[in-house]
PDB file of C-alpha atoms in Angstrom:
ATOM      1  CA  UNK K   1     -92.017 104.752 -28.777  1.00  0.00           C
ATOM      2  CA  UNK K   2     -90.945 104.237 -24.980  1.00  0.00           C
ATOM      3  CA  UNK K   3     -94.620 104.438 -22.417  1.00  0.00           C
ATOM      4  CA  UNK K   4     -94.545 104.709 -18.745  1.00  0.00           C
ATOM      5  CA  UNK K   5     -96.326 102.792 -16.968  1.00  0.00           C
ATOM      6  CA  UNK K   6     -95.898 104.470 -13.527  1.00  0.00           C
ATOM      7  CA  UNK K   7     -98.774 106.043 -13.544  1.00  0.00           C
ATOM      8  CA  UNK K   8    -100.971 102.802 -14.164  1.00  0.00           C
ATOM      9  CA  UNK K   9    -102.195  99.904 -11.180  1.00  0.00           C
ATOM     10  CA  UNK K  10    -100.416  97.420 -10.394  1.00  0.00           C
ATOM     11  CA  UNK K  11    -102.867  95.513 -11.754  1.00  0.00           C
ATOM     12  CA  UNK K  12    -102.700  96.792 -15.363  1.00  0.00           C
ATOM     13  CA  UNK K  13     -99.492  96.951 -15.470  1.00  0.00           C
ATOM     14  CA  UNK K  14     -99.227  93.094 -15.178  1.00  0.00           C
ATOM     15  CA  UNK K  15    -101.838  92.321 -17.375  1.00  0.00           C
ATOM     16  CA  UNK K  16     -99.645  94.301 -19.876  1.00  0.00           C
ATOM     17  CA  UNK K  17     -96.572  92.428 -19.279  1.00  0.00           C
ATOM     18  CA  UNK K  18     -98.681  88.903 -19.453  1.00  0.00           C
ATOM     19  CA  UNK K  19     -99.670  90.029 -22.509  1.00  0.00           C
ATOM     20  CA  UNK K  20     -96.625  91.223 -24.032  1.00  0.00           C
ATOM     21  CA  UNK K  21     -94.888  88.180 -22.763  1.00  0.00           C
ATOM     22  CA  UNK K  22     -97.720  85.783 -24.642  1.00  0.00           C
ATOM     23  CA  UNK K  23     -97.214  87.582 -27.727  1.00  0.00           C
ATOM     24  CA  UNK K  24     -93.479  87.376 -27.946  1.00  0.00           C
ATOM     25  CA  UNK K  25     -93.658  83.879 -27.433  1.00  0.00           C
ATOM     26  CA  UNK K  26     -93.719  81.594 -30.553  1.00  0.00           C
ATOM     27  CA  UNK K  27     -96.471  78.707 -31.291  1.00  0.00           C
ATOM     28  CA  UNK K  28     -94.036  75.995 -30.450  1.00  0.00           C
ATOM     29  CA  UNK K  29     -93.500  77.410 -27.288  1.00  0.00           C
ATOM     30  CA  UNK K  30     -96.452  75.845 -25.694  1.00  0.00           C
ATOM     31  CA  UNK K  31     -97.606  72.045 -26.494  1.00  0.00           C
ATOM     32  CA  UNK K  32    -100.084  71.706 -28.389  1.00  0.00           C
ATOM     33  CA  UNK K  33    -103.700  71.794 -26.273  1.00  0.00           C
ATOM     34  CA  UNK K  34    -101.754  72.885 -23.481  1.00  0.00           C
ATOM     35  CA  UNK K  35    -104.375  73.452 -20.721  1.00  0.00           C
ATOM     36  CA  UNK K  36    -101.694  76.234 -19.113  1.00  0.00           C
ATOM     37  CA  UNK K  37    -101.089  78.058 -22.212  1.00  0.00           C
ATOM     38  CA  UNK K  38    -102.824  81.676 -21.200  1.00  0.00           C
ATOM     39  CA  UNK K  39    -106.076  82.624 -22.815  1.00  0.00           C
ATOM     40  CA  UNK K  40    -107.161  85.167 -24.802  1.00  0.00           C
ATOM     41  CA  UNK K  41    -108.780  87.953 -22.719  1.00  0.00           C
ATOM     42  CA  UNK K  42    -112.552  88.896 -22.803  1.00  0.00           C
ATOM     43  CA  UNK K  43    -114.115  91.493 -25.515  1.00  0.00           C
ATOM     44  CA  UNK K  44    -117.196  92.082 -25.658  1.00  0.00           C
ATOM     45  CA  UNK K  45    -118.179  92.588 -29.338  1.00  0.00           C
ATOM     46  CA  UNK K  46    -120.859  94.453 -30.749  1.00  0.00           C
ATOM     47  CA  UNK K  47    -124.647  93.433 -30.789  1.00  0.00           C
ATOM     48  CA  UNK K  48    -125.211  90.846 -33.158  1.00  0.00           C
ATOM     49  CA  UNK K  49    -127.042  92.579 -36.544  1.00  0.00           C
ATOM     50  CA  UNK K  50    -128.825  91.278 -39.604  1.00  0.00           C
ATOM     51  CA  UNK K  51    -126.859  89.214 -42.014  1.00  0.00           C
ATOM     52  CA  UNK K  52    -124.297  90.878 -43.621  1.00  0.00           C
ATOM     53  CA  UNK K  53    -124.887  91.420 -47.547  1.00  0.00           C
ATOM     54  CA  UNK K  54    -122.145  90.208 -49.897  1.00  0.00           C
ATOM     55  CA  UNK K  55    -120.440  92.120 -52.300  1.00  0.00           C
ATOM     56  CA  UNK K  56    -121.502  92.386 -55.903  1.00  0.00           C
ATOM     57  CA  UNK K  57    -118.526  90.052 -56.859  1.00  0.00           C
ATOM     58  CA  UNK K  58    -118.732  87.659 -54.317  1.00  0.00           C
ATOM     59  CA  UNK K  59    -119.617  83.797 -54.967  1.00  0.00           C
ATOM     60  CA  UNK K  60    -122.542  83.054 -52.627  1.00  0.00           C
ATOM     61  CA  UNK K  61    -121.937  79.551 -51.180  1.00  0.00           C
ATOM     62  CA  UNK K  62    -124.953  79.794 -49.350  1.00  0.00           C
ATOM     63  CA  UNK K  63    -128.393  82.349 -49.073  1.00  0.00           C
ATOM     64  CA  UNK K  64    -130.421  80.167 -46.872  1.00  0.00           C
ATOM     65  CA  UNK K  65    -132.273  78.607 -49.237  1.00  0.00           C
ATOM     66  CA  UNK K  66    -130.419  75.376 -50.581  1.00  0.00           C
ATOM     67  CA  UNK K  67    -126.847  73.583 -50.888  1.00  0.00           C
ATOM     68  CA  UNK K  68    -126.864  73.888 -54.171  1.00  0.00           C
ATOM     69  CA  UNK K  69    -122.992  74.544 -53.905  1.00  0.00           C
ATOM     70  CA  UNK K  70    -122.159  72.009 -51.866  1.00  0.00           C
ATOM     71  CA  UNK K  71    -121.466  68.160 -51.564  1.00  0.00           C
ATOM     72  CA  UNK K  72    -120.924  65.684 -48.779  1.00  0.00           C
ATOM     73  CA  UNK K  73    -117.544  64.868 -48.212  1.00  0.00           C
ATOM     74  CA  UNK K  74    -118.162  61.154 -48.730  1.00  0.00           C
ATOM     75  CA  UNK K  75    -115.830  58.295 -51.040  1.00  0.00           C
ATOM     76  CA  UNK K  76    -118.671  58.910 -53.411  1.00  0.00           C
ATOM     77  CA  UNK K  77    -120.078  62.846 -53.309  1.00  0.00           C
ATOM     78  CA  UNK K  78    -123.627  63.168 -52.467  1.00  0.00           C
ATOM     79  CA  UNK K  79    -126.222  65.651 -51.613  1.00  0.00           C
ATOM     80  CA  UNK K  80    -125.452  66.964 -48.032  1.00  0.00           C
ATOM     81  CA  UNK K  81    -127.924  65.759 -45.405  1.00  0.00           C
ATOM     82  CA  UNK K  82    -127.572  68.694 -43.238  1.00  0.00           C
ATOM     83  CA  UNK K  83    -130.943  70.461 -42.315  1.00  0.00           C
ATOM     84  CA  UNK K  84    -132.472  73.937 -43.928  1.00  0.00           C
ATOM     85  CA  UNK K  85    -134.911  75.701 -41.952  1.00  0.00           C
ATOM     86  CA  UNK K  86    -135.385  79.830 -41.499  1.00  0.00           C
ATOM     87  CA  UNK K  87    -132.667  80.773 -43.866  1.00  0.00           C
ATOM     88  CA  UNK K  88    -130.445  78.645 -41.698  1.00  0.00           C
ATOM     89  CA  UNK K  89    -128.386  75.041 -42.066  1.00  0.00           C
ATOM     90  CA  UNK K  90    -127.947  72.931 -39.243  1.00  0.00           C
ATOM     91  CA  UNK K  91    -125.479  70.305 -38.727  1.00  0.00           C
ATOM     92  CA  UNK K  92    -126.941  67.086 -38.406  1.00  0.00           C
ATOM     93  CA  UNK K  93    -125.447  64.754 -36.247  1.00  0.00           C
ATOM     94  CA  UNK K  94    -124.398  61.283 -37.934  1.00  0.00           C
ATOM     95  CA  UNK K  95    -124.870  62.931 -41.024  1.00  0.00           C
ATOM     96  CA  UNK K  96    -121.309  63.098 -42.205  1.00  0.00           C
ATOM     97  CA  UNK K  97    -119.140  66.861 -43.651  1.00  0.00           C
ATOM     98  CA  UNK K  98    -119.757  68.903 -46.364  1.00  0.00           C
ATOM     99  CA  UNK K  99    -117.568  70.730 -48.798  1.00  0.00           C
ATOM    100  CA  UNK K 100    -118.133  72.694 -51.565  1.00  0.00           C
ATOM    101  CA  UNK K 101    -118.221  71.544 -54.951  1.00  0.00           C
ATOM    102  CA  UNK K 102    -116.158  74.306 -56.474  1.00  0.00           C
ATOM    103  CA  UNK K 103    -112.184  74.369 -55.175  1.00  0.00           C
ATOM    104  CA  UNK K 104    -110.816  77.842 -54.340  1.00  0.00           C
ATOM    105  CA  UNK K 105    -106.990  78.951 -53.385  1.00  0.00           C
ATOM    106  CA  UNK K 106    -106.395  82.642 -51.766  1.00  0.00           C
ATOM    107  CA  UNK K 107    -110.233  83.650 -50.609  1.00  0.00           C
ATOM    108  CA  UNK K 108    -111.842  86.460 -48.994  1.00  0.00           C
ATOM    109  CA  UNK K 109    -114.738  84.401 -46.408  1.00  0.00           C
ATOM    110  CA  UNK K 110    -117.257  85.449 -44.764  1.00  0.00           C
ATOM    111  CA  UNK K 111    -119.123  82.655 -42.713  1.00  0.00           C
ATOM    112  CA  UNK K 112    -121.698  83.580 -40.101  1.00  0.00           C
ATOM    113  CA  UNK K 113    -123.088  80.623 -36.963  1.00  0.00           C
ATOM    114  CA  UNK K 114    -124.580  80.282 -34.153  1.00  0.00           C
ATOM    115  CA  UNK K 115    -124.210  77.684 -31.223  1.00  0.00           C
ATOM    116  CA  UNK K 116    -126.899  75.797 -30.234  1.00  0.00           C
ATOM    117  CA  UNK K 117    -129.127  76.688 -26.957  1.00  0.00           C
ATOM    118  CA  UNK K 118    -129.871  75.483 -24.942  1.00  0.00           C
ATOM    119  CA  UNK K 119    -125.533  74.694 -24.124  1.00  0.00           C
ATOM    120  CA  UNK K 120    -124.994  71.149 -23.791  1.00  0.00           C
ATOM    121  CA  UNK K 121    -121.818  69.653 -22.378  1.00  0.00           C
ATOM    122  CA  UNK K 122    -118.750  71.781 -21.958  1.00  0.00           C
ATOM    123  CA  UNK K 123    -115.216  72.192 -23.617  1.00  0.00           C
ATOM    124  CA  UNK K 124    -114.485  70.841 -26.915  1.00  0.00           C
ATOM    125  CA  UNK K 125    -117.892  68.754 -26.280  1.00  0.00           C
ATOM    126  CA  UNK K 126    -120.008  72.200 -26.598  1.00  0.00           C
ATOM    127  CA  UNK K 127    -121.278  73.597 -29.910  1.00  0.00           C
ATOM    128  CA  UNK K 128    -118.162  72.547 -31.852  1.00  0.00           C
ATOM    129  CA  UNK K 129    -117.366  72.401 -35.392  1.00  0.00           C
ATOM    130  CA  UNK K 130    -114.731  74.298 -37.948  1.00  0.00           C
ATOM    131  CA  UNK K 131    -114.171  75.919 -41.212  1.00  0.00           C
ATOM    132  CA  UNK K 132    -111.823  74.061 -43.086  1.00  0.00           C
ATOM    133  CA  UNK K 133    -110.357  76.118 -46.016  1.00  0.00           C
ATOM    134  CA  UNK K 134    -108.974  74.122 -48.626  1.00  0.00           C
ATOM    135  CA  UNK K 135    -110.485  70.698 -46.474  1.00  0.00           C
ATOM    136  CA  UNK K 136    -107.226  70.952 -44.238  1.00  0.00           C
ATOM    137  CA  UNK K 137    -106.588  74.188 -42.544  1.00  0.00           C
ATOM    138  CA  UNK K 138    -109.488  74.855 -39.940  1.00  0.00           C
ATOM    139  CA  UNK K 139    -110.853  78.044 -37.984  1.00  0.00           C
ATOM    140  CA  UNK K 140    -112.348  76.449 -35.301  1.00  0.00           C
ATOM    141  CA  UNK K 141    -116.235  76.792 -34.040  1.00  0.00           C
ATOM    142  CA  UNK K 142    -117.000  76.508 -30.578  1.00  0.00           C
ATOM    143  CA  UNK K 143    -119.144  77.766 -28.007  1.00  0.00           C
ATOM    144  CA  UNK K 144    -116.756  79.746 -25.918  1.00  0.00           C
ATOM    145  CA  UNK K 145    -118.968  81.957 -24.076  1.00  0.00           C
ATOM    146  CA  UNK K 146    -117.949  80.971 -20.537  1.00  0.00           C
ATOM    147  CA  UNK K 147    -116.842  77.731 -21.514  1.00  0.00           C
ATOM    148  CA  UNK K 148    -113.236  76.927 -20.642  1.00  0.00           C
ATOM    149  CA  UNK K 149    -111.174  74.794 -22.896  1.00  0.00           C
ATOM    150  CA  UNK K 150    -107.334  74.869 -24.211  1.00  0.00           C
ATOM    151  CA  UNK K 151    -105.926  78.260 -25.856  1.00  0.00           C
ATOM    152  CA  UNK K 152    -105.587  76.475 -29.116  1.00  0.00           C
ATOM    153  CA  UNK K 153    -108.824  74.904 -29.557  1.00  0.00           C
ATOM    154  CA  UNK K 154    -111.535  77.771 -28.327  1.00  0.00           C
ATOM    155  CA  UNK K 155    -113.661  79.932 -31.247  1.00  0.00           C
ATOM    156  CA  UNK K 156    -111.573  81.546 -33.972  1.00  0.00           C
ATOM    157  CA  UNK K 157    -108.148  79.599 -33.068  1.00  0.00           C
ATOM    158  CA  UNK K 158    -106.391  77.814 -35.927  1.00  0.00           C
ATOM    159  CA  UNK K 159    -106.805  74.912 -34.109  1.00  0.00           C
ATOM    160  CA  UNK K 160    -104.206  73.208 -32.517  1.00  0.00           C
ATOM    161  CA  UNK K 161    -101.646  76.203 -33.345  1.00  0.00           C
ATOM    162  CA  UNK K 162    -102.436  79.972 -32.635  1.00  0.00           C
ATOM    163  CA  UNK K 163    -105.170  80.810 -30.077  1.00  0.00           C
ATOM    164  CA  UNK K 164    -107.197  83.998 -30.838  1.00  0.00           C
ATOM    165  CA  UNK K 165    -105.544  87.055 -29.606  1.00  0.00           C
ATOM    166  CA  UNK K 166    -109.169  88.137 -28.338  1.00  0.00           C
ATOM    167  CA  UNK K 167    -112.204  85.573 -27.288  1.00  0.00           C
ATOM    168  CA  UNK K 168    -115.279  87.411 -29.098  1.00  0.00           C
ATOM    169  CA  UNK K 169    -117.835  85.194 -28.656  1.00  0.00           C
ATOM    170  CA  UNK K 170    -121.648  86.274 -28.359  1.00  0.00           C
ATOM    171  CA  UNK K 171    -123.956  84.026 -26.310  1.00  0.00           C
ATOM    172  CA  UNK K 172    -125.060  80.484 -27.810  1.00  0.00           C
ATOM    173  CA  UNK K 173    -127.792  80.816 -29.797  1.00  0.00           C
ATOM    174  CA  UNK K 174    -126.791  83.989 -30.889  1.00  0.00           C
ATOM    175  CA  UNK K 175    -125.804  84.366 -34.661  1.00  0.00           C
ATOM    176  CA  UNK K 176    -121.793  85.113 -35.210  1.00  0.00           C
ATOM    177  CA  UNK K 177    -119.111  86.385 -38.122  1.00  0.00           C
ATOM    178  CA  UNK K 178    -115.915  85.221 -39.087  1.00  0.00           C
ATOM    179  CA  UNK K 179    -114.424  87.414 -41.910  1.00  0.00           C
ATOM    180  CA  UNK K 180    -111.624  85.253 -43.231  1.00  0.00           C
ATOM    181  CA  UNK K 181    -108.586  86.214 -45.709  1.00  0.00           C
ATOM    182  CA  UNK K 182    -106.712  83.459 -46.210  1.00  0.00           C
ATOM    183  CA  UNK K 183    -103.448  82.870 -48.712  1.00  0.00           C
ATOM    184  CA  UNK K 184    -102.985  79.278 -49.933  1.00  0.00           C
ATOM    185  CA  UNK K 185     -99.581  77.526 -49.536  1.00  0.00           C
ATOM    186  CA  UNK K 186     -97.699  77.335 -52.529  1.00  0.00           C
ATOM    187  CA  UNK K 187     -95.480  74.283 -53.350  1.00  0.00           C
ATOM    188  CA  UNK K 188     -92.612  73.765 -55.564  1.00  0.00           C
ATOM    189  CA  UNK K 189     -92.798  71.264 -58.330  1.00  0.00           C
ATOM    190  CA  UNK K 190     -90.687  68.490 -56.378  1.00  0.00           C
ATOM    191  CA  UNK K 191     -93.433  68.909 -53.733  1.00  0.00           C
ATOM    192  CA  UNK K 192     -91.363  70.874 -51.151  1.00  0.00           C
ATOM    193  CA  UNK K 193     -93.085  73.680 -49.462  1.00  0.00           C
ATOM    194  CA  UNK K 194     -92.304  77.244 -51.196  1.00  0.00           C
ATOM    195  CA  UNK K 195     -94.838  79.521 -48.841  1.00  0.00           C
ATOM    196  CA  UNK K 196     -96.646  78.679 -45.860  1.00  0.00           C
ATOM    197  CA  UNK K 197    -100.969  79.266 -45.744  1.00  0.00           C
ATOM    198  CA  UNK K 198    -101.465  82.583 -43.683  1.00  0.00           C
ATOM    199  CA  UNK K 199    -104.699  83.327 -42.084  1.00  0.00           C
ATOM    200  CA  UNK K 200    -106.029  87.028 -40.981  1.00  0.00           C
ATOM    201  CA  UNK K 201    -109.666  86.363 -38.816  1.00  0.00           C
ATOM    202  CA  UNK K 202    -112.013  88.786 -37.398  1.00  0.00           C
ATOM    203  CA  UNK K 203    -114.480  87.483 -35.259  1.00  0.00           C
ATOM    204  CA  UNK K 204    -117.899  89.400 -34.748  1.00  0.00           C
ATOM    205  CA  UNK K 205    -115.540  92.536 -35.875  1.00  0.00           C
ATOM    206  CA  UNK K 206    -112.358  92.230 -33.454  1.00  0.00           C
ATOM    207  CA  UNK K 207    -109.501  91.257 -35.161  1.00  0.00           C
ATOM    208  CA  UNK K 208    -108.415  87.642 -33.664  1.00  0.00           C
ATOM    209  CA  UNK K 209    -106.049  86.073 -36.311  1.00  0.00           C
ATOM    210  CA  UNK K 210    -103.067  88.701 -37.555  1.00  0.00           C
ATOM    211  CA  UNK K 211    -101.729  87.206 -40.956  1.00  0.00           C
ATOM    212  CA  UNK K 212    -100.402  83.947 -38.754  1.00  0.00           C
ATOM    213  CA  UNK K 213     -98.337  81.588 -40.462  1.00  0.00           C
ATOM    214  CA  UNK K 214    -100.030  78.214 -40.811  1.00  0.00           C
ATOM    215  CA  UNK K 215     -97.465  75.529 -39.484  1.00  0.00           C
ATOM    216  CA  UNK K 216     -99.297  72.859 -41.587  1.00  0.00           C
ATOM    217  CA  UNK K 217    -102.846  70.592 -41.627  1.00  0.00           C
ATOM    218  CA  UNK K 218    -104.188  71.426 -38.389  1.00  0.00           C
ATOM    219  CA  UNK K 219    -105.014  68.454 -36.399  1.00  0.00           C
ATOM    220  CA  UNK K 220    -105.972  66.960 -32.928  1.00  0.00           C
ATOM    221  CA  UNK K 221    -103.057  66.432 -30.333  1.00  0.00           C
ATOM    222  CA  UNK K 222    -100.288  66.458 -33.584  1.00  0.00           C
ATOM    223  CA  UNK K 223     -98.629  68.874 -35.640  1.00  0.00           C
ATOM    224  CA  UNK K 224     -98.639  67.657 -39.002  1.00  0.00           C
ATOM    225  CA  UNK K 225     -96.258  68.672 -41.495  1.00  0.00           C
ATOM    226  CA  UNK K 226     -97.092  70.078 -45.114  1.00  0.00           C
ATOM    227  CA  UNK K 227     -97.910  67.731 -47.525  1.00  0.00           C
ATOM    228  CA  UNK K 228     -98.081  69.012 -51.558  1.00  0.00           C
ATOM    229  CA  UNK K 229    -101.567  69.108 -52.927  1.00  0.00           C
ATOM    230  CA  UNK K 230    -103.716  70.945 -55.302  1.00  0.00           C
ATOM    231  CA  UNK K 231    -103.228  74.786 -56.076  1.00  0.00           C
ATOM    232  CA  UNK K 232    -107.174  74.830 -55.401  1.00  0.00           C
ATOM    233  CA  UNK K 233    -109.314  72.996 -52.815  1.00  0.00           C
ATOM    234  CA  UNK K 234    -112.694  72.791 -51.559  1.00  0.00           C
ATOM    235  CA  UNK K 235    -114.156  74.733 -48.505  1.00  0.00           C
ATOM    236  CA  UNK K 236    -115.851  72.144 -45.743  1.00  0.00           C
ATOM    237  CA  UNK K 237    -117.578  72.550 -42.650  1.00  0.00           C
ATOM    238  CA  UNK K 238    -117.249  69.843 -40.085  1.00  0.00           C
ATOM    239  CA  UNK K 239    -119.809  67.749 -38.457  1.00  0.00           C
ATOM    240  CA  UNK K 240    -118.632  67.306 -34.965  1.00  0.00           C
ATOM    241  CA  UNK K 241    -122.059  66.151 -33.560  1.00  0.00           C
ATOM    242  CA  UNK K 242    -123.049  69.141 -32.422  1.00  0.00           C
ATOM    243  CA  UNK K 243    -126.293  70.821 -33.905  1.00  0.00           C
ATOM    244  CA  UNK K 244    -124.039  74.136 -34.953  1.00  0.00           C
ATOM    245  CA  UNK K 245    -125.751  76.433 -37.451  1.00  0.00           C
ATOM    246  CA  UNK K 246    -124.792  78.417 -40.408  1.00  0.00           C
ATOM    247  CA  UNK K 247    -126.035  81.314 -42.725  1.00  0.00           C
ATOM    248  CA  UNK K 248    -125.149  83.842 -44.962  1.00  0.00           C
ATOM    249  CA  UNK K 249    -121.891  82.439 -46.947  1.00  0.00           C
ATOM    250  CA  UNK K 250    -119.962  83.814 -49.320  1.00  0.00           C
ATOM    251  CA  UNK K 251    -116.618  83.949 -50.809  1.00  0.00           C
ATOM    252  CA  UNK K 252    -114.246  86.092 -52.895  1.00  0.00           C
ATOM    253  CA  UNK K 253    -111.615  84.704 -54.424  1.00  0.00           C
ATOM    254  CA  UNK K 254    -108.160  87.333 -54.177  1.00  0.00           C
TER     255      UNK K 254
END
């Protein structure tokens, strides 16, 4: 359906245009970290609200109470040194990653954080960490509540590749969602890839990740390509040395 925008400012109507011009252009277009790549506009989400209950067939990775479920992601799995305190776990700085200890594939996630406050540092240095599903594709964590840093790399981006279409963030210090669906790549049995990872985000409720094609691993100033592994991998959250905390995980598998 045709609009007209003659009736609209000036103003709006190049927003619009900016806007439809970002979304027609593809991932590649723009280097990766680009510093001139646009970003997302401003939405203001709802009030953040108690923890969100899971449903009744959801695997709780975490209630606030221990890490049961989890691992570090050392050469030899241990307990994860991370700290529990008020139905919380905070990243500990120095004290290495942790994954889960079961593997999943294609998951429905639901992760909720909160950046610490007072904000320290700014850019990537400020209240940064990431969801890795499967260890290797990451929804980044950042404090990007008037905090400017590249497109690709601010909360709810798959880092290094698709900026959010939206930047939702809440305040640091104040708890936030991500509500995750995310399909697994699937690999032939030479190794080649058969079907790229796809991720769908919604970040304190506003949609920010639209079934986006995964290009591979994300990673820091490269684009790595695929690389066959296992059908099922753990989930890890990344210590980035910032004192980023997390509640209220849990995970269905689709």
């Amino acid at each position: 359906m045709s609009r007209d925008f003659r009736s609209l400012p000036a103003a709006v109507v190049v927003a619009l245009a900016l806007a439809h011009a970002a979304q027609a252009q593809a991932v590649t277009d723009w280097p990766q970290h680009s510093l001139v790549r646009p970003k997302p506009r401003i939405v203001s989400p709802a009030p953040a609200s108690a923890p969100v209950r899971p449903p009744a067939d959801a695997i709780v990775l975490f209630d606030g109470k221990d890490l049961a479920k989890w691992q570090s992601t050392d050469t030899v799995p241990s307990a994860p040194r991370w700290k529990i305190a008020h139905g919380f776990v905070e990243v500990v700085p120095g004290a290495g990653e942790i994954e889960t200890t079961q593997a999943f594939a294609d998951v429905q996630l639901h992760v909720e954080w909160a950046a610490p406050l007072p904000a320290k540092g700014d850019g990537q240095e400020r209240g940064n960490s990431g969801v890795f599903l499967m260890g290797r594709y990451e929804v980044q964590v950042l404090d990007s509540y008037h905090n400017e840093t590249y497109a690709d790399g601010q909360a709810a981006a798959i880092f290094g590749q698709y900026p959010p279409l939206a930047n939702a963030s809440r305040p640091p210090g104040e708890w936030q969602s991500y509500d995750i669906v995310f399909h697994a790549p699937r690999f032939g049995a030479d190794g080649a890839l058969v079907k790229a990872a796809r991720f769908t985000v919604l970040h304190n409720g506003v949609l920010v990740q639209d079934n986006v094609e995964v290009l591979g691993p994300t990673s820091h100033a490269r684009r790595a390509p695929y690389e066959a592994h296992p059908d099922h991998l753990p989930l890890k959250l990344q210590n980035h040395g910032h004192r980023v905390r997390y509640r209220n995980i849990w995970i269905r598998p689709l």
